[in-house]
mmCIF file of C-alpha atoms in Angstrom:
data_model
loop_
_atom_site.group_PDB
_atom_site.id
_atom_site.type_symbol
_atom_site.label_atom_id
_atom_site.label_comp_id
_atom_site.label_asym_id
_atom_site.label_seq_id
_atom_site.Cartn_x
_atom_site.Cartn_y
_atom_site.Cartn_z
ATOM 1 C CA UNK A 680 5.077 10.685 19.518
ATOM 2 C CA UNK A 681 1.723 12.443 19.687
ATOM 3 C CA UNK A 682 -0.995 10.587 21.534
ATOM 4 C CA UNK A 683 -4.458 10.391 20.055
ATOM 5 C CA UNK A 684 -7.660 9.316 21.690
ATOM 6 C CA UNK A 685 -8.698 5.669 21.266
ATOM 7 C CA UNK A 686 -11.774 6.717 19.280
ATOM 8 C CA UNK A 687 -9.603 8.706 16.867
ATOM 9 C CA UNK A 688 -7.194 5.770 16.543
ATOM 10 C CA UNK A 689 -10.099 3.421 15.778
ATOM 11 C CA UNK A 690 -11.490 5.883 13.240
ATOM 12 C CA UNK A 691 -8.091 6.021 11.484
ATOM 13 C CA UNK A 692 -7.871 2.227 11.517
ATOM 14 C CA UNK A 693 -11.391 1.921 10.107
ATOM 15 C CA UNK A 694 -10.635 4.459 7.379
ATOM 16 C CA UNK A 695 -7.410 2.610 6.532
ATOM 17 C CA UNK A 696 -9.253 -0.713 6.329
ATOM 18 C CA UNK A 697 -12.082 0.675 4.194
ATOM 19 C CA UNK A 698 -9.759 2.418 1.726
ATOM 20 C CA UNK A 699 -7.436 -0.607 1.599
ATOM 21 C CA UNK A 700 -10.363 -2.891 0.850
ATOM 22 C CA UNK A 701 -11.505 -0.446 -1.836
ATOM 23 C CA UNK A 702 -8.019 -0.486 -3.341
ATOM 24 C CA UNK A 703 -7.974 -4.294 -3.311
ATOM 25 C CA UNK A 704 -11.463 -4.414 -4.808
ATOM 26 C CA UNK A 705 -10.538 -2.012 -7.607
ATOM 27 C CA UNK A 706 -7.425 -4.087 -8.254
ATOM 28 C CA UNK A 707 -9.511 -7.243 -8.530
ATOM 29 C CA UNK A 708 -11.832 -5.451 -10.965
ATOM 30 C CA UNK A 709 -8.828 -4.510 -13.130
ATOM 31 C CA UNK A 710 -7.580 -8.098 -12.966
ATOM 32 C CA UNK A 711 -11.016 -9.428 -13.932
ATOM 33 C CA UNK A 712 -11.281 -7.025 -16.866
ATOM 34 C CA UNK A 713 -7.786 -7.914 -18.064
ATOM 35 C CA UNK A 714 -8.619 -11.622 -17.919
ATOM 36 C CA UNK A 715 -11.906 -10.975 -19.731
ATOM 37 C CA UNK A 716 -9.996 -9.518 -22.692
ATOM 38 C CA UNK A 717 -7.605 -12.488 -22.654
ATOM 39 C CA UNK A 718 -10.626 -14.790 -22.820
ATOM 40 C CA UNK A 719 -12.182 -13.011 -25.791
ATOM 41 C CA UNK A 720 -14.082 -9.963 -24.512
ATOM 42 C CA UNK A 721 -14.035 -6.964 -26.836
ATOM 43 C CA UNK A 722 -11.038 -4.774 -25.911
ATOM 44 C CA UNK A 723 -12.734 -1.752 -27.491
ATOM 45 C CA UNK A 724 -15.401 -2.072 -24.781
ATOM 46 C CA UNK A 725 -13.303 -3.357 -21.854
ATOM 47 C CA UNK A 726 -10.213 -1.133 -22.028
ATOM 48 C CA UNK A 727 -12.057 2.186 -21.715
ATOM 49 C CA UNK A 728 -13.671 0.759 -18.570
ATOM 50 C CA UNK A 729 -10.275 -0.297 -17.188
ATOM 51 C CA UNK A 730 -8.948 3.198 -17.898
ATOM 52 C CA UNK A 731 -11.880 4.701 -16.015
ATOM 53 C CA UNK A 732 -11.526 2.352 -13.024
ATOM 54 C CA UNK A 733 -7.768 2.867 -12.912
ATOM 55 C CA UNK A 734 -7.871 6.643 -13.215
ATOM 56 C CA UNK A 735 -10.941 7.513 -11.154
ATOM 57 C CA UNK A 736 -10.792 4.811 -8.471
ATOM 58 C CA UNK A 737 -7.600 2.762 -8.318
ATOM 59 C CA UNK A 738 -4.949 5.507 -8.495
ATOM 60 C CA UNK A 739 -6.618 7.895 -6.009
ATOM 61 C CA UNK A 740 -7.305 5.049 -3.562
ATOM 62 C CA UNK A 741 -3.658 4.016 -3.668
ATOM 63 C CA UNK A 742 -2.576 7.501 -2.596
ATOM 64 C CA UNK A 743 -5.277 7.750 0.094
ATOM 65 C CA UNK A 744 -4.330 4.337 1.520
ATOM 66 C CA UNK A 745 -0.670 5.375 1.665
ATOM 67 C CA UNK A 746 -1.444 8.716 3.347
ATOM 68 C CA UNK A 747 -3.775 7.187 5.941
ATOM 69 C CA UNK A 748 -1.286 4.390 6.642
ATOM 70 C CA UNK A 749 1.538 6.847 7.243
ATOM 71 C CA UNK A 750 -0.684 9.054 9.425
ATOM 72 C CA UNK A 751 -1.869 6.030 11.408
ATOM 73 C CA UNK A 752 1.638 4.793 12.037
ATOM 74 C CA UNK A 753 2.874 8.236 13.080
ATOM 75 C CA UNK A 754 -0.051 8.899 15.414
ATOM 76 C CA UNK A 755 -0.223 5.492 17.103
ATOM 77 C CA UNK A 756 2.221 3.491 19.217
ATOM 78 C CA UNK A 757 3.207 1.356 16.198
ATOM 79 C CA UNK A 758 5.336 4.144 14.786
ATOM 80 C CA UNK A 759 6.595 4.413 11.244
ATOM 81 C CA UNK A 760 10.014 2.842 11.762
ATOM 82 C CA UNK A 761 9.733 1.033 15.105
ATOM 83 C CA UNK A 762 8.499 -2.323 13.850
ATOM 84 C CA UNK A 763 9.850 -4.261 10.897
ATOM 85 C CA UNK A 764 6.392 -5.286 9.672
ATOM 86 C CA UNK A 765 5.320 -1.623 9.496
ATOM 87 C CA UNK A 766 8.498 -0.726 7.628
ATOM 88 C CA UNK A 767 8.002 -3.590 5.143
ATOM 89 C CA UNK A 768 4.379 -2.526 4.592
ATOM 90 C CA UNK A 769 5.525 1.062 4.051
ATOM 91 C CA UNK A 770 8.083 -0.007 1.450
ATOM 92 C CA UNK A 771 5.609 -2.353 -0.316
ATOM 93 C CA UNK A 772 2.882 0.262 -0.399
ATOM 94 C CA UNK A 773 5.226 3.041 -1.508
ATOM 95 C CA UNK A 774 6.533 0.909 -4.377
ATOM 96 C CA UNK A 775 2.994 -0.089 -5.374
ATOM 97 C CA UNK A 776 1.754 3.515 -5.303
ATOM 98 C CA UNK A 777 4.696 4.589 -7.457
ATOM 99 C CA UNK A 778 4.033 1.809 -9.966
ATOM 100 C CA UNK A 779 0.315 2.595 -10.035
ATOM 101 C CA UNK A 780 0.838 6.314 -10.604
ATOM 102 C CA UNK A 781 3.770 6.243 -12.996
ATOM 103 C CA UNK A 782 3.366 2.969 -14.883
ATOM 104 C CA UNK A 783 -0.039 1.312 -14.601
ATOM 105 C CA UNK A 784 -2.288 4.377 -14.843
ATOM 106 C CA UNK A 785 -0.618 5.675 -18.034
ATOM 107 C CA UNK A 786 -0.808 2.152 -19.504
ATOM 108 C CA UNK A 787 -4.514 1.924 -18.636
ATOM 109 C CA UNK A 788 -5.169 5.309 -20.236
ATOM 110 C CA UNK A 789 -3.291 4.234 -23.343
ATOM 111 C CA UNK A 790 -5.230 0.949 -23.506
ATOM 112 C CA UNK A 791 -8.487 2.859 -23.138
ATOM 113 C CA UNK A 792 -7.506 5.142 -25.995
ATOM 114 C CA UNK A 793 -6.365 2.477 -28.467
ATOM 115 C CA UNK A 794 -8.733 -0.352 -27.471
ATOM 116 C CA UNK A 795 -8.428 -3.336 -29.822
ATOM 117 C CA UNK A 796 -5.220 -1.937 -31.361
ATOM 118 C CA UNK A 797 -3.319 -2.629 -28.112
ATOM 119 C CA UNK A 798 -0.524 -5.164 -28.803
ATOM 120 C CA UNK A 799 -0.762 -8.622 -27.197
ATOM 121 C CA UNK A 800 2.313 -7.951 -25.002
ATOM 122 C CA UNK A 801 0.654 -4.876 -23.524
ATOM 123 C CA UNK A 802 -2.572 -6.820 -22.993
ATOM 124 C CA UNK A 803 -0.678 -9.368 -20.915
ATOM 125 C CA UNK A 804 0.775 -6.544 -18.796
ATOM 126 C CA UNK A 805 -2.775 -5.470 -17.928
ATOM 127 C CA UNK A 806 -3.296 -8.904 -16.354
ATOM 128 C CA UNK A 807 0.136 -9.364 -14.772
ATOM 129 C CA UNK A 808 0.250 -5.963 -13.042
ATOM 130 C CA UNK A 809 -3.022 -6.356 -11.101
ATOM 131 C CA UNK A 810 -2.165 -9.996 -10.289
ATOM 132 C CA UNK A 811 1.150 -8.932 -8.742
ATOM 133 C CA UNK A 812 -0.477 -5.971 -7.009
ATOM 134 C CA UNK A 813 -3.202 -8.162 -5.514
ATOM 135 C CA UNK A 814 -0.543 -10.560 -4.220
ATOM 136 C CA UNK A 815 1.390 -7.709 -2.610
ATOM 137 C CA UNK A 816 -1.777 -6.366 -0.989
ATOM 138 C CA UNK A 817 -2.474 -9.802 0.467
ATOM 139 C CA UNK A 818 1.084 -9.920 1.825
ATOM 140 C CA UNK A 819 0.569 -6.484 3.418
ATOM 141 C CA UNK A 820 -2.662 -7.752 4.990
ATOM 142 C CA UNK A 821 -0.896 -10.800 6.411
ATOM 143 C CA UNK A 822 1.810 -8.542 7.845
ATOM 144 C CA UNK A 823 -0.856 -6.377 9.505
ATOM 145 C CA UNK A 824 -2.599 -9.403 10.947
ATOM 146 C CA UNK A 825 0.373 -11.402 12.242
ATOM 147 C CA UNK A 826 2.820 -8.527 12.911
ATOM 148 C CA UNK A 827 5.944 -10.691 12.531
ATOM 149 C CA UNK A 828 9.554 -9.929 13.427
ATOM 150 C CA UNK A 829 8.945 -7.741 16.471
ATOM 151 C CA UNK A 830 10.502 -4.349 17.028
ATOM 152 C CA UNK A 831 13.515 -3.042 15.204
ATOM 153 C CA UNK A 832 16.629 -2.881 17.333
ATOM 154 C CA UNK A 833 16.782 0.484 19.008
ATOM 155 C CA UNK A 834 19.973 2.369 19.629
ATOM 156 C CA UNK A 835 21.073 2.107 23.209
ATOM 157 C CA UNK A 836 19.605 4.964 25.195
ATOM 158 C CA UNK A 837 21.952 7.048 27.269
ATOM 159 C CA UNK A 838 21.006 6.912 30.907
ATOM 160 C CA UNK A 839 21.808 9.483 33.518
ATOM 161 C CA UNK A 840 24.544 7.144 34.806
ATOM 162 C CA UNK A 841 26.255 7.224 31.388
ATOM 163 C CA UNK A 842 26.440 11.004 31.546
ATOM 164 C CA UNK A 843 27.357 11.273 35.169
ATOM 165 C CA UNK A 844 30.747 12.773 35.980
ATOM 166 C CA UNK A 845 32.970 10.230 37.684
ATOM 167 C CA UNK A 846 33.634 10.947 41.336
ATOM 168 C CA UNK A 847 37.130 11.144 42.741
#
């Protein structure tokens, strides 16, 4: 595992926190806009804004958060696969990034293009998706704060005694 200076580690952590907070903030904006339409706001006005926020801010931040998180785990003592909480965060974030890029962003673009013509079922999806995403981000934050479950079980290391040739 490569060692990095404490100042570099803190810079990576700060960058991860800032981008994660930006991702959460953009998600809350999408949730707020989706709820606004449900409560009577004009979808022809709101959905182009959601498409813009999702495409220009939300999707790129999701990728940046994932990349910085992976880099941070690889370059610090936490490791990518050493601790269960890091592994769970990796899986959660990877799934969320995939859903953002391949499902939510196209849906936001479509909603922005059709505006008021978007069916009610699809309108509900634009509230449910950011609500679930926000919940998962909060879970990831709790995992980072409390670091539950400890280290993953390591394979037994071979010691020099295990490899030693028996004496006669």
